[in-house]
Each structure stands twice: as C-alpha cells, then as structure tokens.
XYZ file of C-alpha atoms in Angstrom:
250
model
C 1.715 218.248 184.996
C -1.349 220.619 186.537
C -3.045 218.521 189.311
C -6.407 220.528 189.402
C -7.956 220.496 192.882
C -8.903 222.951 195.362
C -6.503 223.677 198.196
C -5.294 226.403 199.828
C -1.444 225.837 197.840
C -3.543 225.630 194.351
C -5.023 229.123 195.222
C -2.162 231.080 196.734
C -1.005 233.724 194.276
C 1.469 232.214 191.981
C 3.974 234.546 192.335
C 4.508 233.743 196.127
C 4.316 229.966 194.843
C 7.354 230.846 192.920
C 9.300 232.890 195.369
C 8.879 230.346 197.449
C 10.345 227.540 195.679
C 13.324 229.213 195.045
C 13.734 230.623 198.465
C 13.765 226.370 199.526
C 15.545 225.983 196.591
C 18.234 227.693 198.233
C 17.741 227.015 201.352
C 18.696 222.926 200.293
C 21.692 224.080 199.404
C 22.750 226.144 202.467
C 22.481 222.587 204.762
C 25.707 221.365 205.727
C 23.831 218.735 208.708
C 21.993 216.354 207.873
C 19.474 216.944 210.777
C 18.539 219.903 209.033
C 16.834 217.750 206.652
C 13.759 217.190 208.941
C 12.843 220.500 209.088
C 12.986 220.531 204.607
C 10.888 217.283 204.993
C 8.537 218.266 207.685
C 8.045 222.085 205.572
C 7.878 220.039 202.046
C 5.384 217.385 203.612
C 3.425 220.419 205.277
C 3.147 221.725 201.469
C 2.055 218.734 200.160
C -0.185 217.830 202.553
C -2.436 220.691 202.248
C -1.728 221.259 198.531
C -4.333 217.693 198.216
C -1.904 216.166 196.278
C -1.029 212.510 195.954
C 1.897 211.452 197.449
C 2.825 208.814 195.112
C 2.029 211.940 191.926
C 4.762 213.670 193.557
C 6.884 210.680 193.536
C 6.544 209.933 190.677
C 8.480 213.227 189.139
C 11.716 211.191 190.721
C 11.873 208.428 187.867
C 12.753 210.062 184.895
C 15.738 211.287 187.136
C 16.907 207.888 189.036
C 19.556 207.721 186.568
C 21.022 211.156 187.162
C 21.163 210.445 191.129
C 22.480 207.476 190.995
C 25.455 208.836 188.971
C 26.020 211.847 191.308
C 25.669 209.611 194.658
C 29.175 207.519 193.093
C 30.645 210.072 191.629
C 30.593 212.126 194.670
C 31.356 208.211 197.292
C 34.079 207.521 194.931
C 35.448 211.038 193.756
C 35.071 212.420 197.313
C 39.079 212.324 199.032
C 39.164 211.879 202.916
C 39.522 209.319 205.185
C 39.481 206.193 203.705
C 36.863 203.609 204.423
C 36.577 200.630 202.128
C 38.302 200.130 198.868
C 37.383 198.678 196.079
C 40.087 198.166 193.913
C 41.317 201.517 192.274
C 38.538 203.240 193.894
C 38.874 204.574 197.469
C 35.344 204.820 199.486
C 35.751 207.479 202.115
C 34.261 209.119 205.112
C 33.578 212.633 203.693
C 32.178 210.759 200.715
C 29.763 209.136 201.782
C 28.752 212.074 203.656
C 29.139 214.180 200.415
C 27.004 211.577 197.798
C 24.234 211.202 200.697
C 23.939 214.981 200.739
C 24.149 215.088 196.835
C 21.224 212.595 196.057
C 19.510 214.005 199.137
C 19.563 217.402 197.757
C 18.295 216.001 194.373
C 15.554 214.321 195.237
C 13.900 217.432 197.080
C 14.925 219.429 194.694
C 12.797 217.812 192.415
C 10.035 217.095 194.682
C 9.589 220.870 195.785
C 10.115 222.187 191.577
C 7.296 219.463 191.247
C 4.999 221.275 193.570
C 5.592 224.439 192.094
C 3.830 222.749 187.993
C 1.116 220.485 189.753
C -0.058 223.508 191.904
C 0.120 225.939 189.211
C -2.134 226.217 186.165
C 0.212 227.441 182.845
C -1.943 230.424 182.244
C -1.148 231.759 186.002
C 2.430 230.192 185.722
C 3.365 232.692 183.230
C 1.317 235.704 184.807
C 3.162 234.666 187.385
C 6.688 235.025 185.798
C 5.918 237.799 183.312
C 5.003 239.872 186.449
C 7.962 238.981 188.190
C 9.915 239.950 184.800
C 8.022 242.910 184.137
C 10.838 245.478 186.116
C 13.121 243.892 184.119
C 11.621 245.813 180.847
C 13.259 248.831 181.686
C 16.538 247.175 179.823
C 14.859 245.305 177.046
C 14.184 242.535 178.967
C 10.997 240.556 176.966
C 9.340 239.657 179.925
C 6.031 238.137 178.748
C 7.087 236.354 174.989
C 10.447 234.922 177.787
C 7.409 233.936 180.769
C 5.068 232.378 177.634
C 8.356 230.192 176.428
C 8.771 228.974 179.446
C 5.712 227.963 180.450
C 4.975 226.610 176.738
C 8.116 224.107 177.284
C 7.062 223.022 180.859
C 3.736 222.269 178.988
C 4.968 220.208 176.834
C 7.252 218.320 178.698
C 4.418 215.985 179.965
C 2.925 215.408 176.198
C 6.572 214.989 174.588
C 6.668 212.108 177.168
C 3.250 210.443 176.884
C 4.208 210.915 172.915
C 7.374 208.749 173.189
C 5.889 206.463 174.993
C 3.635 205.787 172.790
C 6.087 205.354 169.620
C 8.287 203.361 171.574
C 5.335 201.211 171.696
C 4.301 201.108 168.976
C 7.870 199.889 167.706
C 7.955 197.329 170.215
C 4.473 195.753 168.698
C 7.259 195.969 165.322
C 9.480 194.294 167.268
C 11.741 196.536 167.901
C 14.478 195.792 170.885
C 14.935 198.522 173.577
C 16.069 197.031 176.574
C 18.592 194.405 175.589
C 22.605 194.423 174.677
C 25.215 196.737 175.992
C 24.748 200.735 176.343
C 25.620 201.203 172.987
C 23.834 199.161 171.776
C 20.303 200.469 173.598
C 21.672 204.221 172.505
C 21.941 202.610 169.249
C 18.348 201.443 169.130
C 17.103 204.826 170.203
C 17.756 206.823 166.985
C 14.589 205.231 165.067
C 12.510 207.011 168.341
C 14.044 210.167 167.884
C 13.011 210.542 164.161
C 9.150 210.505 165.096
C 9.190 211.870 168.226
C 11.231 214.852 166.933
C 8.908 215.253 163.603
C 5.665 215.417 165.712
C 7.347 217.739 168.705
C 7.682 220.374 165.434
C 3.946 219.372 164.044
C 2.890 220.249 167.597
C 4.981 223.676 167.461
C 2.803 224.098 164.283
C -0.542 224.101 164.918
C 0.015 225.713 168.734
C 1.559 228.841 166.711
C -1.761 228.566 164.098
C -3.427 228.372 167.219
C -2.314 231.430 168.705
C -1.978 233.515 165.288
C -5.534 232.365 164.712
C -6.940 233.621 168.084
C -5.427 237.065 167.171
C -2.229 236.901 169.963
C 0.409 239.347 169.396
C 2.181 238.978 172.910
C 2.147 240.909 176.062
C 1.177 244.742 174.779
C -2.860 245.640 175.708
C -3.019 241.804 176.639
C -5.755 241.480 178.955
C -6.234 238.935 181.798
C -9.230 237.069 183.036
C -7.624 236.848 186.443
C -5.838 239.724 187.901
C -3.169 238.906 190.275
C -3.717 240.107 194.289
C -2.010 238.929 197.459
C -4.277 238.992 199.943
C -3.600 237.575 203.611
C -2.959 234.169 202.766
C -0.213 234.783 200.463
C 1.336 236.790 202.907
C 0.886 234.190 205.245
C 2.879 232.040 203.358
C 6.066 233.887 202.544
C 5.616 234.452 206.718
C 6.172 230.725 207.421
C 8.570 229.817 204.782
C 11.076 233.084 206.087
C 10.583 231.234 209.785
C 11.550 227.712 208.030
C 14.839 229.471 206.170
C 15.735 230.755 209.423
C 15.157 227.870 211.508
C-alpha cells in the first residue's frame, strides 16, 4: 500500500526501484553466512530511513505471513538431516536443521520487508509505467507488456482493499454471532466458508466497477497512450544502482 511522503526513495525512477528490489531478492539467496545478514539489515535500514516510511508500517507487512514463516521454520528444523543435537520423540533436531531454519526464516522476513518497500514508496501508476517500460523490449516476441503491467499493478492494488473488506465482513458476522476462533483447525476452516461467499461477490463487483470506470474514460490499452510523467533517470537513480551493486559485491 502506497505511503505518500516526500523522500529520496519516493523520488527514484520506478524502474530503478524494481531492479534494486530484484537484485535485493537474489542477494538474499546468495548468502550462506549469518554474518552477511548484518550487511543486509544495514542496507535495508538505510532504505527505510531514507524513505521516511515508519518502521512499524514496514513490520506490519509481516503479520499475514507469520504462519508461513513458522511452518517453514519448523519444517526445516525437523526435516534437515545432520548431526543430531536433541530428540523430540520421532523428530530429530540437528545442527544443520537449526542453521537452515534460521536462514529460511530470516530470508522470508527480509524478503517481505524489502519488497514491501517497493509498493510503499511507489504509486500504482508509476509501478505500472515502470513494469511496462522494463517489459517493452519483449514486445518484439509478442509479449503484451502494457496489459501484463496493468494486471500486476491492479492485483497489488486490490490486496489491501480485499483485506479491509475481509475484516469488515468478519466483524459484521461476529456481531451476528459467528465464531471464527474456537474449535480445531478443521472447524475453523469450515467457519470461514460463509466469509468467502460475500468476499468473492464483493471482489467481482469491484472488478466490474473498475472495468466500467476504465471504459467510461475511453481506456484502450497501451497503444498511443500518453503519460502525465515521462520516466527519466537522473543522477540519483544511477547513484542508487551503484550503491546496490556495491552492497551485492560486499
């Protein structure tokens, strides 16, 4: 979700921010020592400070995937073979398992925080223009660059909207006596079924309204489309790329 403030990170070319994000993601999976993550935290901390985005807003993005992080941690902890340190019944905790579990949990946390900085500091319009510009060379092989960029951006834009809608529906159903928290996992899953129906109806209604609004504004795709802001890389963009390559090299 875009956080509109004035900052050096917000002013960067969206293409640069997309490339830096991709390089950052790759760098996370090249690391094989915990000490190197200190450099990753320093790099990410510098980006967050320069972006003027509150740290709690960045950390908030981790909340929806805490379960995934936990499951990934325990799977790697118990399923990685190696030198056994502890035994919990039929499950073994190995030295290699602890190391691998720590690596995967850290990677997921940094991955989410790093990618959330892209959407927090880039408006949906600029994100669409940046993705389309990077995909333009592939038009020669028939890739619909503009349509793909538009779909990806709309999908990102509607994630927070659908989450807010889900929260509203849950509160409304709780007020009518619905229970989403008691019982085992199977019972909780069944209790979510009445929640999915109004959520899907709301999502399709929003999609239909968006399509009608775009047609009413004579939207016809990427052909002969003009832009209010032309993408142009300046000195600060090249400096950001240089700092990123220095970080990867380090």
